[in-house]
Amino acid sequence: MRVLLVEDSPRLRKSVTTALKSSGYAVDSEKDGEEGLWQAQNHEYDVVILDIMLPGLDGLQILEKLRKEGNEAPILFLTAKDTIEDRVHGLRSGADDYLVKPFALEELLARVETLSRRKYQKRTSKIQVGDLELDSAAKTVQRAGQSIDLAAREFSLLEYLMLRKGQVVSRTQIEEHIYDDMASPMSNVVDSAICALRKHILVDKESVPLIHTRRGQGYVMESRQ
Amino acid sequence: MKSIRQRLLVWLLPGLLILWGAAGTALYFSVKKGLETKFDSELRELVNPVRFLLWARYSGDERPQVPGNFRGLDVHAFERPDSGTYFQSWDKRKRIEKSESLGQIDLDRWPSLTEQAKFQNLTLPNGDIVRAIGMEVRPPPGFRRGGGRFGPGPGPPRGDRDGDRREWFGREFGGPRGPERTVGGPDREERGRPDRGRERPEWDRGMEPRGADGRPRGGYGRPDEIDVVVARSRTEIDQTLTMLLGGITFSGLIAILASVVLVRIALGQGLAPLEKVGEQARRIDASSLQTRFPSDMPDELRPIAEALNGLLARIEDSFERERRFSSDIAHELRTPVAELKSMAEVAIKWPEQADAENYEEVRDISDQMQALIENLLMLARLEKGKAQVQLSEVKIGDLVKSCWQPFAEKAKARSLVIEFDLNSDQTWKTDDKLLRVIVSNLLSNAAEYAPEKSRLICTGRDQQLTLANPAGDLTKDDLSPMFERLWRQDKSRTDSSHSGLGLALARSCADAMEMKLDAEITRENQLQFSLTRT
């Protein structure tokens, strides 16, 4: 899952980025509105976290421009503006969620997770493909009753593939959603990650492969039994 | 007395009471005066028939013709004991004549009577309260002793004894002793008189003149001046006055009661708009400060309503500023608190992510929050006038340069150049600490917000210290609000190095030291702050 954070407070930006990355999200962070808008226009984010009071363009202006362009990325306002009028105005402007500073980090992560799930029309935190079950809230993966330990990014990759089960997911899409701008587009980081993930989800000899390669197209996750 | 209604009642009701009393008294006495004047006039009129009859008697005229101008007067009233009309006369020979209505009682002779009438109220021995006229009357020019009607008479009887007292008038005029002495016709003769047939005194018979038929005609002859007192009962006039007094008293009481009711109603009506204003004012609280009193008020209340509206506008403005300030303060604190909280939560959840840099950031955030709190407290103290100003001789040049030191590095990074035009020996007697707050804030703002690569000019004079730098995108509209608390030109900036309290604090410090801190944008588009000693 890829998240854009636009926040002018460097310390807050750093903390939230750390928390999101530690939770398996790919995070791009910007300190001013214009940079934030450019990022949102040029990448497909699963969630955009916007401060309202930003240098350059404010959060509401960014939201307005994105919605006008047809960008439907879930947007969460993270702001110190706490009045009812501010919240109502923000939500009515097209934001999907509104969180007032200071906030609990767990709550922010939960809301980001909910927003990212909503994008894929999932109401529960549990996703199942064959005998593989992933709980995005508990951050757990089980197969045939066995628990599988995954790194945050591997978990995120698996979650992304499971959310799009039956669909071909290209390498570019995976890069877009799992890796931030720090990842080199020329590297084979996606292939390596897929390879590693395949190994992790084979819990025994009877485990059937769930991640399939479509040559020249990408990967499909499905149970072919 | 706190109530206008009570105050007005206290003034109006006694006032009306006095007014009604004065009006009633004036009415009573004017009517009394009018009645007495009329009464006196009638009394004066009564003197004429008395005089006529006296002369008739003195001249021996037995059957005097009552002149036409007496017709309107009840001259026969002198005969009736209960008529309340009396007279008595005294001549210089102490002969006394009196009306039959007096009976056995006498009127007192008034001393020193002249032709000028005198009036008195008297109480007769019979209990009758009368008003009397007393005057001296003289015989008419044609009067002759014993000469019949106004003819020569037998001369006055001698002797001034009590026996001289004669009630001839009543007998002669009202009831004849003999047909020759009857005045008023046979019908008068037929009337029964208590003294009918009384013998006339000897002296009287001897002195009275005789007529052509040889019969005695009566009369004393020409008298000298005669003192006459004519009295008439006041009963009627006193009854009228008593009724009038009762009527005035009764109507006065009714008027007072009506006044009380009317005054209360009038006060209620008159004070209703005032109560309406009070009611409106009572309903105004902190949440309804936008309320204004209507302008369609009575003229007397309009200035009050306008003054209250002005006051409300000022209070609303003040409340709005306080609300904004509270909101701004909350906003100022939200971001550093959010920073601290998120850093702590990250460190708790992912300890491996925490490093020394995090703690340094926590310390920096704490320092900034502490600075914010101290600035707020200092501002509150200054605005309450509780800051203590400690005067000392301060070298301005040294102070300004030492204040610049913390910002020199930042200015250098932004390619700012500062020029000092200061006299190193120049001193001001002022508060060193407060002056440092002012100068530090001005220099800090200049270092932070002056356009990059610009020049700052700091000038010190005897009475003024100025700091100028290019205004950039500041406009004249920004000059006034920039001294408000937590004002920032760029509202979106939430970096906590500048809270927006600096200029408000600087101005409060200047006020505390009785200095003036102003900002202006010069023709050269320079933002210039001036600190002036007053």
Coordinates of N, CA, C and O in Angstrom, one line a residue, chain B residues 364-479:
Chain B
D364 N 13.9 20.0 21.8 CA 13.6 21.3 21.1 C 12.2 21.6 21.1 O 11.8 22.8 21.3
I365 N 11.3 20.6 21.0 CA 9.9 20.9 21.1 C 9.5 21.5 22.4 O 8.8 22.4 22.6
S366 N 10.1 20.9 23.5 CA 9.8 21.3 24.8 C 10.3 22.8 25.0 O 9.6 23.6 25.6
D367 N 11.5 23.1 24.5 CA 12.0 24.4 24.6 C 11.1 25.4 23.9 O 10.8 26.5 24.4
Q368 N 10.6 25.0 22.7 CA 9.7 26.0 22.0 C 8.4 26.1 22.7 O 7.8 27.3 22.8
M369 N 7.9 25.1 23.3 CA 6.6 25.2 24.0 C 6.8 26.0 25.3 O 6.0 26.8 25.6
Q370 N 8.0 25.9 25.9 CA 8.3 26.6 27.1 C 8.4 28.1 26.7 O 7.8 29.0 27.4
A371 N 9.0 28.4 25.6 CA 9.2 29.8 25.1 C 7.8 30.4 24.8 O 7.5 31.5 25.2
L372 N 6.9 29.6 24.2 CA 5.6 30.0 23.9 C 4.8 30.4 25.2 O 4.2 31.4 25.3
I373 N 4.9 29.5 26.2 CA 4.2 29.7 27.4 C 4.8 30.9 28.2 O 4.0 31.7 28.7
E374 N 6.1 31.0 28.2 CA 6.7 32.2 28.8 C 6.3 33.5 28.2 O 6.0 34.5 28.8
N375 N 6.2 33.5 26.8 CA 5.8 34.7 26.1 C 4.4 35.0 26.4 O 4.0 36.2 26.6
L376 N 3.5 34.0 26.5 CA 2.1 34.2 26.8 C 2.0 34.8 28.2 O 1.2 35.7 28.5
L377 N 2.7 34.2 29.2 CA 2.6 34.7 30.6 C 3.1 36.1 30.6 O 2.5 37.0 31.3
M378 N 4.2 36.4 29.9 CA 4.8 37.8 30.0 C 3.8 38.8 29.3 O 3.6 39.9 29.9
L379 N 3.2 38.3 28.2 CA 2.2 39.2 27.6 C 1.0 39.4 28.5 O 0.5 40.6 28.6
A380 N 0.6 38.4 29.2 CA -0.6 38.5 30.1 C -0.2 39.5 31.3 O -1.0 40.4 31.6
R381 N 1.1 39.4 31.8 CA 1.5 40.3 32.8 C 1.6 41.7 32.3 O 1.1 42.6 33.0
L382 N 2.1 41.9 31.1 CA 2.2 43.2 30.6 C 0.9 43.8 30.3 O 0.7 45.0 30.6
E383 N 0.0 43.0 29.8 CA -1.4 43.6 29.5 C -2.1 43.9 30.7 O -3.0 44.7 30.7
K384 N -1.9 43.2 31.8 CA -2.5 43.5 33.1 C -1.8 44.6 33.8 O -2.2 45.0 34.9
G385 N -0.7 45.1 33.3 CA 0.1 46.2 33.9 C 0.8 45.7 35.1 O 1.1 46.5 36.0
K386 N 1.1 44.4 35.2 CA 1.8 43.9 36.4 C 3.3 43.8 36.2 O 4.0 43.3 37.1
A387 N 3.7 44.1 35.0 CA 5.2 43.9 34.8 C 5.9 45.1 35.5 O 5.5 46.2 35.4
Q388 N 7.0 44.7 36.2 CA 7.7 45.8 36.9 C 8.8 46.3 36.0 O 9.6 45.5 35.4
V389 N 8.8 47.6 35.8 CA 9.8 48.2 35.0 C 11.0 48.7 35.9 O 10.8 49.4 36.8
Q390 N 12.2 48.2 35.6 CA 13.3 48.6 36.4 C 14.3 49.4 35.5 O 14.9 48.9 34.5
L391 N 14.3 50.7 35.8 CA 15.1 51.6 34.9 C 16.6 51.5 35.3 O 17.0 51.4 36.4
S392 N 17.3 51.6 34.2 CA 18.8 51.7 34.4 C 19.4 52.3 33.1 O 18.7 52.4 32.1
E393 N 20.6 52.8 33.1 CA 21.2 53.4 32.0 C 21.7 52.2 31.1 O 22.5 51.3 31.5
V394 N 21.1 52.2 29.8 CA 21.4 51.1 28.9 C 22.1 51.7 27.7 O 21.6 52.6 27.1
K395 N 23.2 51.1 27.3 CA 23.9 51.5 26.1 C 23.2 50.8 24.9 O 23.2 49.6 24.7
I396 N 22.6 51.7 24.1 CA 21.7 51.1 23.0 C 22.5 50.3 22.0 O 22.1 49.3 21.6
G397 N 23.7 50.9 21.6 CA 24.5 50.2 20.6 C 24.9 48.8 21.0 O 24.7 47.8 20.3
D398 N 25.3 48.7 22.2 CA 25.8 47.4 22.8 C 24.6 46.4 22.8 O 24.7 45.2 22.5
L399 N 23.4 47.0 23.3 CA 22.2 46.1 23.5 C 21.8 45.6 22.1 O 21.5 44.4 22.0
V400 N 21.7 46.4 21.1 CA 21.2 46.0 19.8 C 22.1 45.0 19.2 O 21.7 43.9 18.7
K401 N 23.4 45.2 19.3 CA 24.4 44.2 18.7 C 24.4 42.9 19.4 O 24.5 41.8 18.8
S402 N 24.2 43.0 20.7 CA 24.2 41.7 21.4 C 22.9 40.9 21.1 O 22.8 39.7 21.1
C403 N 21.8 41.7 20.9 CA 20.5 41.0 20.5 C 20.6 40.4 19.1 O 19.9 39.4 18.8
W404 N 21.5 41.0 18.3 CA 21.5 40.5 16.9 C 22.3 39.1 16.8 O 22.1 38.3 15.9
Q405 N 23.2 38.9 17.8 CA 24.1 37.7 17.7 C 23.3 36.4 17.4 O 23.7 35.6 16.6
P406 N 22.2 36.1 18.2 CA 21.6 34.8 17.9 C 21.0 34.6 16.5 O 20.8 33.5 16.1
F407 N 20.8 35.8 15.8 CA 20.2 35.7 14.5 C 21.2 35.9 13.4 O 20.8 35.8 12.2
A408 N 22.4 36.2 13.7 CA 23.4 36.5 12.7 C 23.6 35.3 11.8 O 23.7 35.5 10.5
E409 N 23.6 34.1 12.3 CA 23.9 32.9 11.5 C 22.8 32.7 10.5 O 23.0 32.4 9.3
K410 N 21.5 32.8 11.0 CA 20.4 32.6 10.1 C 20.4 33.7 9.0 O 20.1 33.4 7.9
A411 N 20.7 35.0 9.4 CA 20.7 36.0 8.4 C 21.8 35.7 7.4 O 21.5 36.0 6.2
K412 N 22.9 35.2 7.8 CA 23.9 34.9 6.8 C 23.5 33.8 5.9 O 23.7 33.9 4.7
A413 N 22.8 32.8 6.4 CA 22.3 31.8 5.6 C 21.3 32.3 4.5 O 21.2 31.7 3.5
R414 N 20.6 33.3 4.9 CA 19.6 33.9 4.0 C 20.2 35.1 3.2 O 19.5 35.8 2.6
S415 N 21.6 35.2 3.3 CA 22.3 36.3 2.6 C 21.8 37.7 2.9 O 21.6 38.6 2.1
L416 N 21.4 37.9 4.2 CA 21.0 39.2 4.7 C 22.2 40.0 5.2 O 23.1 39.4 5.8
V417 N 22.1 41.3 4.9 CA 23.2 42.1 5.4 C 22.6 43.2 6.4 O 21.5 43.7 6.0
I418 N 23.2 43.3 7.5 CA 22.7 44.3 8.4 C 23.6 45.5 8.6 O 24.9 45.2 8.7
E419 N 23.1 46.7 8.6 CA 23.9 47.9 8.9 C 23.5 48.5 10.1 O 22.3 48.8 10.3
F420 N 24.4 48.8 11.0 CA 24.1 49.5 12.3 C 24.5 51.0 12.2 O 25.7 51.2 11.9
D421 N 23.6 51.8 12.4 CA 23.9 53.3 12.5 C 23.6 53.7 13.9 O 22.6 54.3 14.3
L422 N 24.6 53.3 14.8 CA 24.4 53.5 16.2 C 25.5 54.2 16.9 O 26.7 54.0 16.5
N423 N 25.3 55.0 17.8 CA 26.3 55.7 18.6 C 26.6 54.8 19.8 O 25.7 54.5 20.6
S424 N 27.8 54.3 19.9 CA 28.2 53.4 20.9 C 28.1 53.9 22.3 O 27.9 53.2 23.3
D425 N 28.2 55.3 22.4 CA 28.1 55.9 23.7 C 26.7 56.3 24.1 O 26.4 56.8 25.2
Q426 N 25.8 56.2 23.2 CA 24.4 56.6 23.5 C 23.7 55.7 24.5 O 23.7 54.5 24.3
T427 N 23.2 56.3 25.5 CA 22.5 55.5 26.5 C 21.0 56.0 26.7 O 20.7 57.2 26.5
W428 N 20.2 55.1 27.0 CA 18.8 55.4 27.4 C 18.5 54.9 28.8 O 19.0 53.8 29.2
K429 N 17.8 55.7 29.5 CA 17.4 55.2 30.8 C 16.1 54.4 30.7 O 15.0 55.0 30.5
T430 N 16.3 53.1 30.7 CA 15.1 52.3 30.4 C 15.3 50.9 31.1 O 16.3 50.7 31.7
D431 N 14.3 50.0 30.8 CA 14.4 48.7 31.4 C 15.2 47.8 30.4 O 14.7 47.6 29.3
D432 N 16.3 47.3 30.8 CA 17.2 46.6 29.9 C 16.5 45.3 29.4 O 16.5 45.0 28.2
K433 N 15.8 44.6 30.3 CA 15.2 43.3 30.0 C 14.0 43.5 28.9 O 14.0 42.8 27.9
L434 N 13.2 44.5 29.2 CA 12.1 44.7 28.3 C 12.5 45.2 27.0 O 12.0 44.9 25.9
L435 N 13.6 46.1 27.0 CA 14.1 46.6 25.7 C 14.7 45.5 24.9 O 14.6 45.4 23.7
R436 N 15.3 44.6 25.6 CA 15.9 43.4 24.9 C 14.8 42.6 24.2 O 15.0 42.1 23.1
V437 N 13.7 42.4 24.9 CA 12.6 41.7 24.3 C 12.1 42.3 23.0 O 11.9 41.7 22.0
I438 N 12.0 43.7 23.1 CA 11.5 44.4 21.9 C 12.5 44.2 20.7 O 12.2 43.8 19.6
V439 N 13.8 44.5 21.0 CA 14.8 44.5 19.9 C 15.0 43.1 19.4 O 15.1 42.9 18.2
S440 N 15.0 42.1 20.3 CA 15.2 40.7 19.8 C 14.1 40.3 18.9 O 14.3 39.6 17.9
N441 N 12.9 40.7 19.3 CA 11.8 40.3 18.4 C 11.8 40.9 17.1 O 11.5 40.3 16.0
L442 N 12.2 42.2 17.1 CA 12.2 42.9 15.8 C 13.3 42.3 14.9 O 13.1 42.0 13.7
L443 N 14.5 42.1 15.5 CA 15.6 41.5 14.7 C 15.3 40.1 14.3 O 15.6 39.7 13.2
S444 N 14.7 39.3 15.2 CA 14.3 37.9 14.8 C 13.4 37.9 13.7 O 13.5 37.1 12.7
N445 N 12.4 38.7 13.7 CA 11.4 38.8 12.6 C 12.1 39.2 11.3 O 11.9 38.6 10.2
A446 N 13.1 40.2 11.4 CA 13.8 40.6 10.2 C 14.6 39.5 9.6 O 14.6 39.3 8.4
A447 N 15.3 38.8 10.5 CA 16.2 37.7 10.0 C 15.3 36.6 9.4 O 15.8 35.9 8.5
E448 N 14.1 36.4 9.9 CA 13.3 35.3 9.5 C 12.5 35.6 8.2 O 12.4 34.8 7.3
Y449 N 11.9 36.9 8.2 CA 11.0 37.2 7.1 C 11.4 38.2 6.1 O 10.8 38.3 5.1
A450 N 12.5 38.9 6.3 CA 13.0 39.8 5.3 C 13.4 39.0 4.0 O 13.9 37.9 4.1
P451 N 13.1 39.6 2.8 CA 13.4 38.9 1.6 C 14.9 38.5 1.6 O 15.8 39.3 2.1
E452 N 15.2 37.4 1.0 CA 16.6 37.0 1.0 C 17.4 38.0 0.2 O 17.0 38.7 -0.7
K453 N 18.7 38.0 0.6 CA 19.7 38.9 0.0 C 19.3 40.4 0.2 O 19.7 41.2 -0.7
S454 N 18.5 40.7 1.2 CA 18.2 42.1 1.4 C 19.0 42.7 2.5 O 19.8 42.0 3.2
R455 N 18.9 44.0 2.7 CA 19.7 44.7 3.6 C 18.8 45.3 4.8 O 17.8 45.8 4.5
L456 N 19.3 45.0 6.0 CA 18.6 45.5 7.1 C 19.3 46.7 7.7 O 20.6 46.7 7.7
I457 N 18.6 47.8 8.0 CA 19.3 49.0 8.5 C 18.7 49.3 9.9 O 17.5 49.5 10.1
C458 N 19.6 49.3 10.9 CA 19.2 49.6 12.3 C 19.8 50.9 12.7 O 21.0 51.1 12.6
T459 N 19.0 51.9 13.0 CA 19.4 53.3 13.3 C 19.0 53.6 14.7 O 17.9 53.4 15.1
G460 N 20.0 54.2 15.5 CA 19.7 54.7 16.8 C 19.8 56.2 16.9 O 20.9 56.7 16.5
R461 N 18.8 56.9 17.5 CA 18.9 58.3 17.7 C 18.6 58.5 19.2 O 18.3 57.6 20.0
D462 N 18.6 59.8 19.6 CA 18.4 60.2 21.0 C 17.0 59.6 21.5 O 16.9 59.1 22.6
Q463 N 16.0 59.8 20.7 CA 14.7 59.4 21.1 C 14.1 58.3 20.3 O 13.0 57.9 20.6
Q464 N 14.8 57.7 19.3 CA 14.2 56.7 18.5 C 15.2 55.7 18.0 O 16.3 56.0 17.8
L465 N 14.6 54.5 17.9 CA 15.4 53.4 17.4 C 14.6 52.8 16.3 O 13.4 52.5 16.4
T466 N 15.2 52.7 15.1 CA 14.4 52.1 13.9 C 15.1 50.9 13.3 O 16.4 50.8 13.4
L467 N 14.3 50.1 12.8 CA 14.8 48.9 12.0 C 14.1 48.8 10.7 O 12.8 48.7 10.8
A468 N 14.8 48.8 9.6 CA 14.1 48.8 8.3 C 14.6 47.7 7.5 O 15.8 47.4 7.5
N469 N 13.7 47.1 6.7 CA 14.1 46.1 5.7 C 13.1 46.1 4.6 O 12.0 46.6 4.8
P470 N 13.4 45.5 3.4 CA 12.4 45.5 2.4 C 11.1 44.8 2.8 O 11.1 43.8 3.5
A471 N 10.0 45.5 2.4 CA 8.7 45.0 2.9 C 8.3 43.7 2.3 O 7.4 43.0 2.8
G472 N 8.9 43.3 1.1 CA 8.5 42.1 0.4 C 7.0 42.2 0.0 O 6.6 43.2 -0.5
D473 N 6.2 41.1 0.4 CA 4.8 41.1 0.0 C 3.9 41.7 1.1 O 2.7 41.5 1.0
L474 N 4.5 42.3 2.1 CA 3.6 42.9 3.1 C 2.9 44.2 2.5 O 3.5 44.9 1.7
T475 N 1.7 44.4 2.9 CA 1.0 45.6 2.5 C 0.6 46.4 3.7 O 0.8 46.0 4.9
K476 N 0.1 47.6 3.5 CA -0.2 48.5 4.6 C -1.4 47.9 5.4 O -1.5 48.2 6.6
D477 N -2.2 47.0 4.8 CA -3.2 46.4 5.5 C -2.7 45.4 6.6 O -3.4 45.1 7.5
D478 N -1.5 45.0 6.4 CA -0.9 44.1 7.4 C -0.3 44.8 8.6 O 0.0 44.1 9.6
L479 N -0.2 46.1 8.5 CA 0.6 46.8 9.5 C -0.2 46.8 10.9 O 0.5 46.6 11.9

